[in-house]
Amino acid sequence: AVEQQVERLAQRHLAGEPVAYLIGEWEFYGLPLDISESVLIPRPDTEVLVEAGLERAEKGAVVADLCTGSGCIATALLVSRHDIALCAGLELFPETLALAQENAARNGVGDRFLPICADLLTDGADRLHTALRERLPERQDARLDMILSNPPYIRRAELPGLEQELAYEPRAALDGGEDGLTFYRAILNRFGDLLRPGGWLLLEIGCGQANDLLRLAGEAGGWTDAEVRQDLGGRDRVICLRRTV
């Protein structure tokens, strides 16, 4: 029976199914995470985003992880920094959000993870603000110190040509709209008001998108101190922006 099971798993992998989905678990930032086909598989490139967040998070910080997926970013932040007070995880799909909650709890930080089921493109900012006011009544304006996000950023026309393994990952976690920038526009224009003056917005970006993001930030207004960080392969991977007002 075990041999048959191994054979089935091997065949599924040969057909292109990622190992993470086959075993239901993956490691990110040294932490074990439960993984299902409802979430994007965490990748080492995203650790650049986590490191940028850890450097900028002040003691007692209240942060948000938009499009939290498996909760890998939020969990890594909270495990690495016990002085981060709270990380809200915003996610559209209930089953995905439940997995993020499980991963935070599995790594001992479930009490500092605030799950919020909402659509980033429509009611996300309002729901996030309401949830923060309820959870932190002493924080009168309910503003955040930092927002991080690894949103969908692949151009829709490019999705059919993606490498085989990506074909198994949830399309909703990859599809960034016609130009790949749909979610970035929403974040820059709708979530900026949730950041305190001087608060940070940290975004993972795709190949060649840094200039687009800098342009969008300029059009949106209220952002300064832009920094672009590279991943281990030398590609632009994270953009850091500071809120001015």
JSON list of C-alpha atoms in Angstrom, two decimals:
[
{"chain": "A", "resi": 1, "resn": "ALA", "atom": "CA", "xyz": [0.00, 0.00, 0.00]},
{"chain": "A", "resi": 2, "resn": "VAL", "atom": "CA", "xyz": [2.83, 2.39, 0.87]},
{"chain": "A", "resi": 3, "resn": "GLU", "atom": "CA", "xyz": [4.62, 1.53, -2.38]},
{"chain": "A", "resi": 4, "resn": "GLN", "atom": "CA", "xyz": [1.43, 2.23, -4.34]},
{"chain": "A", "resi": 5, "resn": "GLN", "atom": "CA", "xyz": [0.99, 5.55, -2.60]},
{"chain": "A", "resi": 6, "resn": "VAL", "atom": "CA", "xyz": [4.58, 6.54, -3.36]},
{"chain": "A", "resi": 7, "resn": "GLU", "atom": "CA", "xyz": [4.08, 5.49, -6.97]},
{"chain": "A", "resi": 8, "resn": "ARG", "atom": "CA", "xyz": [0.94, 7.64, -7.24]},
{"chain": "A", "resi": 9, "resn": "LEU", "atom": "CA", "xyz": [2.74, 10.65, -5.77]},
{"chain": "A", "resi": 10, "resn": "ALA", "atom": "CA", "xyz": [5.66, 10.13, -8.14]},
{"chain": "A", "resi": 11, "resn": "GLN", "atom": "CA", "xyz": [3.33, 10.01, -11.13]},
{"chain": "A", "resi": 12, "resn": "ARG", "atom": "CA", "xyz": [1.58, 13.19, -10.04]},
{"chain": "A", "resi": 13, "resn": "HIS", "atom": "CA", "xyz": [4.92, 14.96, -9.68]},
{"chain": "A", "resi": 14, "resn": "LEU", "atom": "CA", "xyz": [6.08, 13.72, -13.08]},
{"chain": "A", "resi": 15, "resn": "ALA", "atom": "CA", "xyz": [2.88, 15.20, -14.48]},
{"chain": "A", "resi": 16, "resn": "GLY", "atom": "CA", "xyz": [3.98, 18.56, -13.10]},
{"chain": "A", "resi": 17, "resn": "GLU", "atom": "CA", "xyz": [2.25, 18.81, -9.74]},
{"chain": "A", "resi": 18, "resn": "PRO", "atom": "CA", "xyz": [4.46, 20.68, -7.23]},
{"chain": "A", "resi": 19, "resn": "VAL", "atom": "CA", "xyz": [6.00, 18.75, -4.32]},
{"chain": "A", "resi": 20, "resn": "ALA", "atom": "CA", "xyz": [4.49, 21.18, -1.81]},
{"chain": "A", "resi": 21, "resn": "TYR", "atom": "CA", "xyz": [0.96, 20.21, -2.85]},
{"chain": "A", "resi": 22, "resn": "LEU", "atom": "CA", "xyz": [1.82, 16.52, -2.85]},
{"chain": "A", "resi": 23, "resn": "ILE", "atom": "CA", "xyz": [3.10, 16.55, 0.74]},
{"chain": "A", "resi": 24, "resn": "GLY", "atom": "CA", "xyz": [0.84, 19.34, 2.02]},
{"chain": "A", "resi": 25, "resn": "GLU", "atom": "CA", "xyz": [3.68, 21.20, 3.69]},
{"chain": "A", "resi": 26, "resn": "TRP", "atom": "CA", "xyz": [6.47, 23.62, 2.82]},
{"chain": "A", "resi": 27, "resn": "GLU", "atom": "CA", "xyz": [9.15, 25.62, 4.60]},
{"chain": "A", "resi": 28, "resn": "PHE", "atom": "CA", "xyz": [9.42, 29.40, 4.49]},
{"chain": "A", "resi": 29, "resn": "TYR", "atom": "CA", "xyz": [11.89, 31.51, 6.45]},
{"chain": "A", "resi": 30, "resn": "GLY", "atom": "CA", "xyz": [12.80, 28.36, 8.36]},
{"chain": "A", "resi": 31, "resn": "LEU", "atom": "CA", "xyz": [9.21, 27.77, 9.46]},
{"chain": "A", "resi": 32, "resn": "PRO", "atom": "CA", "xyz": [6.99, 24.76, 8.66]},
{"chain": "A", "resi": 33, "resn": "LEU", "atom": "CA", "xyz": [3.76, 25.72, 6.90]},
{"chain": "A", "resi": 34, "resn": "ASP", "atom": "CA", "xyz": [0.68, 23.77, 5.90]},
{"chain": "A", "resi": 35, "resn": "ILE", "atom": "CA", "xyz": [0.06, 24.16, 2.17]},
{"chain": "A", "resi": 36, "resn": "SER", "atom": "CA", "xyz": [-2.95, 23.36, 0.01]},
{"chain": "A", "resi": 37, "resn": "GLU", "atom": "CA", "xyz": [-3.87, 23.98, -3.61]},
{"chain": "A", "resi": 38, "resn": "SER", "atom": "CA", "xyz": [-5.84, 27.04, -2.47]},
{"chain": "A", "resi": 39, "resn": "VAL", "atom": "CA", "xyz": [-2.61, 28.98, -1.83]},
{"chain": "A", "resi": 40, "resn": "LEU", "atom": "CA", "xyz": [0.48, 30.05, -3.71]},
{"chain": "A", "resi": 41, "resn": "ILE", "atom": "CA", "xyz": [3.54, 28.05, -2.68]},
{"chain": "A", "resi": 42, "resn": "PRO", "atom": "CA", "xyz": [5.86, 30.34, -0.64]},
{"chain": "A", "resi": 43, "resn": "ARG", "atom": "CA", "xyz": [9.12, 31.11, -2.43]},
{"chain": "A", "resi": 44, "resn": "PRO", "atom": "CA", "xyz": [12.55, 32.22, -1.20]},
{"chain": "A", "resi": 45, "resn": "ASP", "atom": "CA", "xyz": [12.24, 35.48, -3.17]},
{"chain": "A", "resi": 46, "resn": "THR", "atom": "CA", "xyz": [9.46, 36.55, -0.80]},
{"chain": "A", "resi": 47, "resn": "GLU", "atom": "CA", "xyz": [11.88, 36.32, 2.12]},
{"chain": "A", "resi": 48, "resn": "VAL", "atom": "CA", "xyz": [13.35, 39.59, 0.79]},
{"chain": "A", "resi": 49, "resn": "LEU", "atom": "CA", "xyz": [10.00, 41.21, 1.62]},
{"chain": "A", "resi": 50, "resn": "VAL", "atom": "CA", "xyz": [10.02, 39.72, 5.13]},
{"chain": "A", "resi": 51, "resn": "GLU", "atom": "CA", "xyz": [13.56, 40.96, 5.79]},
{"chain": "A", "resi": 52, "resn": "ALA", "atom": "CA", "xyz": [12.68, 44.48, 4.66]},
{"chain": "A", "resi": 53, "resn": "GLY", "atom": "CA", "xyz": [9.70, 44.41, 7.02]},
{"chain": "A", "resi": 54, "resn": "LEU", "atom": "CA", "xyz": [11.74, 43.17, 9.97]},
{"chain": "A", "resi": 55, "resn": "GLU", "atom": "CA", "xyz": [14.23, 45.99, 9.48]},
{"chain": "A", "resi": 56, "resn": "ARG", "atom": "CA", "xyz": [11.53, 48.66, 9.45]},
{"chain": "A", "resi": 57, "resn": "ALA", "atom": "CA", "xyz": [9.12, 47.37, 12.09]},
{"chain": "A", "resi": 58, "resn": "GLU", "atom": "CA", "xyz": [9.34, 49.34, 15.31]},
{"chain": "A", "resi": 59, "resn": "LYS", "atom": "CA", "xyz": [8.65, 47.92, 18.75]},
{"chain": "A", "resi": 60, "resn": "GLY", "atom": "CA", "xyz": [4.91, 47.52, 19.27]},
{"chain": "A", "resi": 61, "resn": "ALA", "atom": "CA", "xyz": [4.20, 47.82, 15.56]},
{"chain": "A", "resi": 62, "resn": "VAL", "atom": "CA", "xyz": [0.77, 47.04, 14.14]},
{"chain": "A", "resi": 63, "resn": "VAL", "atom": "CA", "xyz": [1.09, 45.72, 10.60]},
{"chain": "A", "resi": 64, "resn": "ALA", "atom": "CA", "xyz": [-1.05, 44.24, 7.84]},
{"chain": "A", "resi": 65, "resn": "ASP", "atom": "CA", "xyz": [-0.32, 41.57, 5.24]},
{"chain": "A", "resi": 66, "resn": "LEU", "atom": "CA", "xyz": [-2.58, 42.06, 2.21]},
{"chain": "A", "resi": 67, "resn": "CYS", "atom": "CA", "xyz": [-3.36, 38.95, 0.10]},
{"chain": "A", "resi": 68, "resn": "THR", "atom": "CA", "xyz": [-1.96, 36.89, 2.96]},
{"chain": "A", "resi": 69, "resn": "GLY", "atom": "CA", "xyz": [-2.46, 33.50, 1.24]},
{"chain": "A", "resi": 70, "resn": "SER", "atom": "CA", "xyz": [-0.75, 30.84, 3.35]},
{"chain": "A", "resi": 71, "resn": "GLY", "atom": "CA", "xyz": [0.05, 33.49, 5.95]},
{"chain": "A", "resi": 72, "resn": "CYS", "atom": "CA", "xyz": [3.76, 32.92, 5.36]},
{"chain": "A", "resi": 73, "resn": "ILE", "atom": "CA", "xyz": [4.72, 36.62, 5.50]},
{"chain": "A", "resi": 74, "resn": "ALA", "atom": "CA", "xyz": [2.64, 37.40, 8.59]},
{"chain": "A", "resi": 75, "resn": "THR", "atom": "CA", "xyz": [3.79, 34.27, 10.41]},
{"chain": "A", "resi": 76, "resn": "ALA", "atom": "CA", "xyz": [7.47, 34.89, 9.63]},
{"chain": "A", "resi": 77, "resn": "LEU", "atom": "CA", "xyz": [7.22, 38.48, 10.88]},
{"chain": "A", "resi": 78, "resn": "LEU", "atom": "CA", "xyz": [5.46, 37.53, 14.10]},
{"chain": "A", "resi": 79, "resn": "VAL", "atom": "CA", "xyz": [7.77, 34.61, 14.89]},
{"chain": "A", "resi": 80, "resn": "SER", "atom": "CA", "xyz": [10.90, 36.66, 14.18]},
{"chain": "A", "resi": 81, "resn": "ARG", "atom": "CA", "xyz": [9.82, 39.69, 16.17]},
{"chain": "A", "resi": 82, "resn": "HIS", "atom": "CA", "xyz": [7.95, 39.09, 19.41]},
{"chain": "A", "resi": 83, "resn": "ASP", "atom": "CA", "xyz": [7.62, 42.86, 19.82]},
{"chain": "A", "resi": 84, "resn": "ILE", "atom": "CA", "xyz": [5.36, 43.23, 16.77]},
{"chain": "A", "resi": 85, "resn": "ALA", "atom": "CA", "xyz": [2.01, 43.70, 18.48]},
{"chain": "A", "resi": 86, "resn": "LEU", "atom": "CA", "xyz": [-0.32, 42.49, 15.74]},
{"chain": "A", "resi": 87, "resn": "CYS", "atom": "CA", "xyz": [-0.41, 41.47, 12.10]},
{"chain": "A", "resi": 88, "resn": "ALA", "atom": "CA", "xyz": [-3.72, 41.57, 10.28]},
{"chain": "A", "resi": 89, "resn": "GLY", "atom": "CA", "xyz": [-3.99, 39.14, 7.38]},
{"chain": "A", "resi": 90, "resn": "LEU", "atom": "CA", "xyz": [-6.38, 40.20, 4.61]},
{"chain": "A", "resi": 91, "resn": "GLU", "atom": "CA", "xyz": [-7.56, 37.46, 2.25]},
{"chain": "A", "resi": 92, "resn": "LEU", "atom": "CA", "xyz": [-10.44, 37.07, -0.20]},
{"chain": "A", "resi": 93, "resn": "PHE", "atom": "CA", "xyz": [-11.05, 33.33, 0.11]},
{"chain": "A", "resi": 94, "resn": "PRO", "atom": "CA", "xyz": [-12.31, 31.88, 3.44]},
{"chain": "A", "resi": 95, "resn": "GLU", "atom": "CA", "xyz": [-10.57, 28.50, 3.01]},
{"chain": "A", "resi": 96, "resn": "THR", "atom": "CA", "xyz": [-7.29, 30.25, 2.29]},
{"chain": "A", "resi": 97, "resn": "LEU", "atom": "CA", "xyz": [-7.67, 32.53, 5.30]},
{"chain": "A", "resi": 98, "resn": "ALA", "atom": "CA", "xyz": [-8.39, 29.50, 7.49]},
{"chain": "A", "resi": 99, "resn": "LEU", "atom": "CA", "xyz": [-5.09, 27.97, 6.34]},
{"chain": "A", "resi": 100, "resn": "ALA", "atom": "CA", "xyz": [-3.25, 31.19, 7.20]},
{"chain": "A", "resi": 101, "resn": "GLN", "atom": "CA", "xyz": [-4.78, 31.08, 10.69]},
{"chain": "A", "resi": 102, "resn": "GLU", "atom": "CA", "xyz": [-3.65, 27.45, 11.07]},
{"chain": "A", "resi": 103, "resn": "ASN", "atom": "CA", "xyz": [-0.10, 28.37, 10.09]},
{"chain": "A", "resi": 104, "resn": "ALA", "atom": "CA", "xyz": [0.05, 31.26, 12.54]},
{"chain": "A", "resi": 105, "resn": "ALA", "atom": "CA", "xyz": [-1.25, 28.97, 15.31]},
{"chain": "A", "resi": 106, "resn": "ARG", "atom": "CA", "xyz": [1.10, 26.12, 14.31]},
{"chain": "A", "resi": 107, "resn": "ASN", "atom": "CA", "xyz": [4.04, 28.46, 14.77]},
{"chain": "A", "resi": 108, "resn": "GLY", "atom": "CA", "xyz": [2.82, 29.85, 18.09]},
{"chain": "A", "resi": 109, "resn": "VAL", "atom": "CA", "xyz": [1.69, 33.32, 16.95]},
{"chain": "A", "resi": 110, "resn": "GLY", "atom": "CA", "xyz": [-2.03, 32.78, 16.39]},
{"chain": "A", "resi": 111, "resn": "ASP", "atom": "CA", "xyz": [-2.92, 35.21, 19.17]},
{"chain": "A", "resi": 112, "resn": "ARG", "atom": "CA", "xyz": [-1.23, 38.08, 17.29]},
{"chain": "A", "resi": 113, "resn": "PHE", "atom": "CA", "xyz": [-2.66, 37.23, 13.87]},
{"chain": "A", "resi": 114, "resn": "LEU", "atom": "CA", "xyz": [-5.92, 39.00, 13.01]},
{"chain": "A", "resi": 115, "resn": "PRO", "atom": "CA", "xyz": [-7.74, 37.28, 10.10]},
{"chain": "A", "resi": 116, "resn": "ILE", "atom": "CA", "xyz": [-9.88, 39.48, 7.85]},
{"chain": "A", "resi": 117, "resn": "CYS", "atom": "CA", "xyz": [-11.88, 38.04, 4.95]},
{"chain": "A", "resi": 118, "resn": "ALA", "atom": "CA", "xyz": [-12.37, 40.80, 2.39]},
{"chain": "A", "resi": 119, "resn": "ASP", "atom": "CA", "xyz": [-11.74, 41.80, -1.22]},
{"chain": "A", "resi": 120, "resn": "LEU", "atom": "CA", "xyz": [-8.70, 44.06, -1.51]},
{"chain": "A", "resi": 121, "resn": "LEU", "atom": "CA", "xyz": [-10.13, 45.59, -4.69]},
{"chain": "A", "resi": 122, "resn": "THR", "atom": "CA", "xyz": [-13.47, 46.63, -3.19]},
{"chain": "A", "resi": 123, "resn": "ASP", "atom": "CA", "xyz": [-14.19, 46.64, 0.56]},
{"chain": "A", "resi": 124, "resn": "GLY", "atom": "CA", "xyz": [-10.76, 45.57, 1.83]},
{"chain": "A", "resi": 125, "resn": "ALA", "atom": "CA", "xyz": [-9.59, 48.91, 3.22]},
{"chain": "A", "resi": 126, "resn": "ASP", "atom": "CA", "xyz": [-12.88, 49.59, 5.02]},
{"chain": "A", "resi": 127, "resn": "ARG", "atom": "CA", "xyz": [-13.03, 46.11, 6.55]},
{"chain": "A", "resi": 128, "resn": "LEU", "atom": "CA", "xyz": [-9.41, 46.28, 7.65]},
{"chain": "A", "resi": 129, "resn": "HIS", "atom": "CA", "xyz": [-9.97, 49.65, 9.33]},
{"chain": "A", "resi": 130, "resn": "THR", "atom": "CA", "xyz": [-13.12, 48.42, 11.10]},
{"chain": "A", "resi": 131, "resn": "ALA", "atom": "CA", "xyz": [-11.37, 45.24, 12.33]},
{"chain": "A", "resi": 132, "resn": "LEU", "atom": "CA", "xyz": [-8.43, 47.24, 13.68]},
{"chain": "A", "resi": 133, "resn": "ARG", "atom": "CA", "xyz": [-10.71, 49.63, 15.57]},
{"chain": "A", "resi": 134, "resn": "GLU", "atom": "CA", "xyz": [-12.51, 46.69, 17.16]},
{"chain": "A", "resi": 135, "resn": "ARG", "atom": "CA", "xyz": [-9.30, 44.85, 18.08]},
{"chain": "A", "resi": 136, "resn": "LEU", "atom": "CA", "xyz": [-7.36, 47.94, 19.22]},
{"chain": "A", "resi": 137, "resn": "PRO", "atom": "CA", "xyz": [-9.85, 50.39, 20.76]},
{"chain": "A", "resi": 138, "resn": "GLU", "atom": "CA", "xyz": [-7.01, 52.17, 22.55]},
{"chain": "A", "resi": 139, "resn": "ARG", "atom": "CA", "xyz": [-5.46, 53.05, 19.18]},
{"chain": "A", "resi": 140, "resn": "GLN", "atom": "CA", "xyz": [-7.92, 55.81, 18.39]},
{"chain": "A", "resi": 141, "resn": "ASP", "atom": "CA", "xyz": [-7.19, 56.39, 14.72]},
{"chain": "A", "resi": 142, "resn": "ALA", "atom": "CA", "xyz": [-6.57, 52.64, 14.15]},
{"chain": "A", "resi": 143, "resn": "ARG", "atom": "CA", "xyz": [-3.73, 53.42, 11.78]},
{"chain": "A", "resi": 144, "resn": "LEU", "atom": "CA", "xyz": [-1.07, 50.93, 10.79]},
{"chain": "A", "resi": 145, "resn": "ASP", "atom": "CA", "xyz": [2.68, 51.22, 11.13]},
{"chain": "A", "resi": 146, "resn": "MET", "atom": "CA", "xyz": [3.37, 49.04, 8.11]},
{"chain": "A", "resi": 147, "resn": "ILE", "atom": "CA", "xyz": [1.61, 47.32, 5.22]},
{"chain": "A", "resi": 148, "resn": "LEU", "atom": "CA", "xyz": [3.20, 44.43, 3.34]},
{"chain": "A", "resi": 149, "resn": "SER", "atom": "CA", "xyz": [1.86, 42.60, 0.32]},
{"chain": "A", "resi": 150, "resn": "ASN", "atom": "CA", "xyz": [2.80, 40.01, -2.27]},
{"chain": "A", "resi": 151, "resn": "PRO", "atom": "CA", "xyz": [-0.25, 40.52, -4.49]},
{"chain": "A", "resi": 152, "resn": "PRO", "atom": "CA", "xyz": [-1.03, 38.91, -7.84]},
{"chain": "A", "resi": 153, "resn": "TYR", "atom": "CA", "xyz": [1.17, 40.70, -10.39]},
{"chain": "A", "resi": 154, "resn": "ILE", "atom": "CA", "xyz": [1.39, 38.60, -13.56]},
{"chain": "A", "resi": 155, "resn": "ARG", "atom": "CA", "xyz": [-0.14, 40.09, -16.72]},
{"chain": "A", "resi": 156, "resn": "ARG", "atom": "CA", "xyz": [-3.26, 38.16, -17.66]},
{"chain": "A", "resi": 157, "resn": "ALA", "atom": "CA", "xyz": [-2.03, 37.48, -21.20]},
{"chain": "A", "resi": 158, "resn": "GLU", "atom": "CA", "xyz": [1.11, 35.83, -19.82]},
{"chain": "A", "resi": 159, "resn": "LEU", "atom": "CA", "xyz": [-0.70, 33.32, -17.62]},
{"chain": "A", "resi": 160, "resn": "PRO", "atom": "CA", "xyz": [-1.19, 30.61, -20.30]},
{"chain": "A", "resi": 161, "resn": "GLY", "atom": "CA", "xyz": [2.54, 30.52, -21.01]},
{"chain": "A", "resi": 162, "resn": "LEU", "atom": "CA", "xyz": [3.67, 30.06, -17.43]},
{"chain": "A", "resi": 163, "resn": "GLU", "atom": "CA", "xyz": [5.94, 27.18, -16.54]},
{"chain": "A", "resi": 164, "resn": "GLN", "atom": "CA", "xyz": [4.17, 23.91, -15.93]},
{"chain": "A", "resi": 165, "resn": "GLU", "atom": "CA", "xyz": [4.34, 23.90, -12.13]},
{"chain": "A", "resi": 166, "resn": "LEU", "atom": "CA", "xyz": [2.65, 27.31, -11.90]},
{"chain": "A", "resi": 167, "resn": "ALA", "atom": "CA", "xyz": [-0.28, 25.88, -13.81]},
{"chain": "A", "resi": 168, "resn": "TYR", "atom": "CA", "xyz": [-1.24, 24.00, -10.62]},
{"chain": "A", "resi": 169, "resn": "GLU", "atom": "CA", "xyz": [-1.24, 27.12, -8.45]},
{"chain": "A", "resi": 170, "resn": "PRO", "atom": "CA", "xyz": [-4.39, 29.20, -7.90]},
{"chain": "A", "resi": 171, "resn": "ARG", "atom": "CA", "xyz": [-4.92, 31.57, -10.80]},
{"chain": "A", "resi": 172, "resn": "ALA", "atom": "CA", "xyz": [-6.41, 34.18, -8.46]},
{"chain": "A", "resi": 173, "resn": "ALA", "atom": "CA", "xyz": [-3.05, 34.41, -6.68]},
{"chain": "A", "resi": 174, "resn": "LEU", "atom": "CA", "xyz": [-1.25, 35.12, -9.97]},
{"chain": "A", "resi": 175, "resn": "ASP", "atom": "CA", "xyz": [-3.60, 37.22, -12.13]},
{"chain": "A", "resi": 176, "resn": "GLY", "atom": "CA", "xyz": [-2.65, 40.88, -11.78]},
{"chain": "A", "resi": 177, "resn": "GLY", "atom": "CA", "xyz": [-5.05, 42.11, -14.46]},
{"chain": "A", "resi": 178, "resn": "GLU", "atom": "CA", "xyz": [-4.35, 43.27, -18.00]},
{"chain": "A", "resi": 179, "resn": "ASP", "atom": "CA", "xyz": [-1.09, 45.05, -17.14]},
{"chain": "A", "resi": 180, "resn": "GLY", "atom": "CA", "xyz": [-0.24, 43.19, -13.94]},
{"chain": "A", "resi": 181, "resn": "LEU", "atom": "CA", "xyz": [-0.74, 46.33, -11.85]},
{"chain": "A", "resi": 182, "resn": "THR", "atom": "CA", "xyz": [-4.40, 46.11, -10.76]},
{"chain": "A", "resi": 183, "resn": "PHE", "atom": "CA", "xyz": [-3.69, 45.26, -7.14]},
{"chain": "A", "resi": 184, "resn": "TYR", "atom": "CA", "xyz": [-0.86, 47.78, -6.80]},
{"chain": "A", "resi": 185, "resn": "ARG", "atom": "CA", "xyz": [-3.18, 50.60, -7.91]},
{"chain": "A", "resi": 186, "resn": "ALA", "atom": "CA", "xyz": [-5.76, 49.58, -5.33]},
{"chain": "A", "resi": 187, "resn": "ILE", "atom": "CA", "xyz": [-3.17, 49.37, -2.54]},
{"chain": "A", "resi": 188, "resn": "LEU", "atom": "CA", "xyz": [-1.56, 52.72, -3.34]},
{"chain": "A", "resi": 189, "resn": "ASN", "atom": "CA", "xyz": [-4.85, 54.56, -3.71]},
{"chain": "A", "resi": 190, "resn": "ARG", "atom": "CA", "xyz": [-7.05, 52.92, -1.06]},
{"chain": "A", "resi": 191, "resn": "PHE", "atom": "CA", "xyz": [-4.80, 51.70, 1.72]},
{"chain": "A", "resi": 192, "resn": "GLY", "atom": "CA", "xyz": [-2.46, 54.67, 2.10]},
{"chain": "A", "resi": 193, "resn": "ASP", "atom": "CA", "xyz": [-4.85, 56.42, 4.46]},
{"chain": "A", "resi": 194, "resn": "LEU", "atom": "CA", "xyz": [-4.63, 53.44, 6.84]},
{"chain": "A", "resi": 195, "resn": "LEU", "atom": "CA", "xyz": [-0.91, 54.09, 7.37]},
{"chain": "A", "resi": 196, "resn": "ARG", "atom": "CA", "xyz": [0.28, 56.59, 9.95]},
{"chain": "A", "resi": 197, "resn": "PRO", "atom": "CA", "xyz": [2.52, 59.39, 8.66]},
{"chain": "A", "resi": 198, "resn": "GLY", "atom": "CA", "xyz": [5.97, 57.86, 8.33]},
{"chain": "A", "resi": 199, "resn": "GLY", "atom": "CA", "xyz": [4.54, 54.34, 8.05]},
{"chain": "A", "resi": 200, "resn": "TRP", "atom": "CA", "xyz": [5.91, 51.92, 5.48]},
{"chain": "A", "resi": 201, "resn": "LEU", "atom": "CA", "xyz": [4.39, 50.17, 2.48]},
{"chain": "A", "resi": 202, "resn": "LEU", "atom": "CA", "xyz": [6.43, 47.17, 1.28]},
{"chain": "A", "resi": 203, "resn": "LEU", "atom": "CA", "xyz": [5.44, 45.41, -1.94]},
{"chain": "A", "resi": 204, "resn": "GLU", "atom": "CA", "xyz": [6.82, 42.38, -3.71]},
{"chain": "A", "resi": 205, "resn": "ILE", "atom": "CA", "xyz": [6.99, 43.08, -7.44]},
{"chain": "A", "resi": 206, "resn": "GLY", "atom": "CA", "xyz": [7.50, 41.12, -10.62]},
{"chain": "A", "resi": 207, "resn": "CYS", "atom": "CA", "xyz": [10.32, 41.36, -13.12]},
{"chain": "A", "resi": 208, "resn": "GLY", "atom": "CA", "xyz": [10.52, 44.79, -14.73]},
{"chain": "A", "resi": 209, "resn": "GLN", "atom": "CA", "xyz": [7.78, 46.38, -12.61]},
{"chain": "A", "resi": 210, "resn": "ALA", "atom": "CA", "xyz": [9.87, 48.72, -10.45]},
{"chain": "A", "resi": 211, "resn": "ASN", "atom": "CA", "xyz": [9.51, 51.73, -12.74]},
{"chain": "A", "resi": 212, "resn": "ASP", "atom": "CA", "xyz": [5.77, 51.09, -13.10]},
{"chain": "A", "resi": 213, "resn": "LEU", "atom": "CA", "xyz": [5.40, 51.07, -9.32]},
{"chain": "A", "resi": 214, "resn": "LEU", "atom": "CA", "xyz": [7.39, 54.27, -8.90]},
{"chain": "A", "resi": 215, "resn": "ARG", "atom": "CA", "xyz": [5.18, 55.92, -11.52]},
{"chain": "A", "resi": 216, "resn": "LEU", "atom": "CA", "xyz": [1.97, 54.71, -9.84]},
{"chain": "A", "resi": 217, "resn": "ALA", "atom": "CA", "xyz": [3.20, 55.94, -6.46]},
{"chain": "A", "resi": 218, "resn": "GLY", "atom": "CA", "xyz": [3.90, 59.36, -7.96]},
{"chain": "A", "resi": 219, "resn": "GLU", "atom": "CA", "xyz": [0.44, 59.48, -9.50]},
{"chain": "A", "resi": 220, "resn": "ALA", "atom": "CA", "xyz": [-1.23, 58.44, -6.26]},
{"chain": "A", "resi": 221, "resn": "GLY", "atom": "CA", "xyz": [0.71, 61.00, -4.20]},
{"chain": "A", "resi": 222, "resn": "GLY", "atom": "CA", "xyz": [1.63, 60.85, -0.52]},
{"chain": "A", "resi": 223, "resn": "TRP", "atom": "CA", "xyz": [4.62, 58.53, -0.91]},
{"chain": "A", "resi": 224, "resn": "THR", "atom": "CA", "xyz": [8.33, 59.18, -0.45]},
{"chain": "A", "resi": 225, "resn": "ASP", "atom": "CA", "xyz": [11.69, 57.51, 0.33]},
{"chain": "A", "resi": 226, "resn": "ALA", "atom": "CA", "xyz": [11.31, 54.91, -2.42]},
{"chain": "A", "resi": 227, "resn": "GLU", "atom": "CA", "xyz": [13.79, 52.02, -2.31]},
{"chain": "A", "resi": 228, "resn": "VAL", "atom": "CA", "xyz": [13.98, 49.02, -4.63]},
{"chain": "A", "resi": 229, "resn": "ARG", "atom": "CA", "xyz": [15.51, 45.79, -3.32]},
{"chain": "A", "resi": 230, "resn": "GLN", "atom": "CA", "xyz": [16.86, 42.89, -5.31]},
{"chain": "A", "resi": 231, "resn": "ASP", "atom": "CA", "xyz": [16.43, 39.18, -4.70]},
{"chain": "A", "resi": 232, "resn": "LEU", "atom": "CA", "xyz": [19.27, 36.65, -4.64]},
{"chain": "A", "resi": 233, "resn": "GLY", "atom": "CA", "xyz": [19.18, 36.48, -8.42]},
{"chain": "A", "resi": 234, "resn": "GLY", "atom": "CA", "xyz": [19.76, 40.21, -8.71]},
{"chain": "A", "resi": 235, "resn": "ARG", "atom": "CA", "xyz": [16.23, 40.97, -9.94]},
{"chain": "A", "resi": 236, "resn": "ASP", "atom": "CA", "xyz": [14.15, 43.85, -8.59]},
{"chain": "A", "resi": 237, "resn": "ARG", "atom": "CA", "xyz": [11.88, 42.13, -6.06]},
{"chain": "A", "resi": 238, "resn": "VAL", "atom": "CA", "xyz": [10.62, 44.54, -3.38]},
{"chain": "A", "resi": 239, "resn": "ILE", "atom": "CA", "xyz": [9.73, 48.22, -3.41]},
{"chain": "A", "resi": 240, "resn": "CYS", "atom": "CA", "xyz": [9.60, 50.18, -0.15]},
{"chain": "A", "resi": 241, "resn": "LEU", "atom": "CA", "xyz": [7.59, 53.41, 0.14]},
{"chain": "A", "resi": 242, "resn": "ARG", "atom": "CA", "xyz": [7.03, 55.72, 3.08]},
{"chain": "A", "resi": 243, "resn": "ARG", "atom": "CA", "xyz": [3.75, 57.53, 3.81]},
{"chain": "A", "resi": 244, "resn": "THR", "atom": "CA", "xyz": [4.11, 61.30, 3.98]},
{"chain": "A", "resi": 245, "resn": "VAL", "atom": "CA", "xyz": [0.66, 62.34, 5.26]}
]
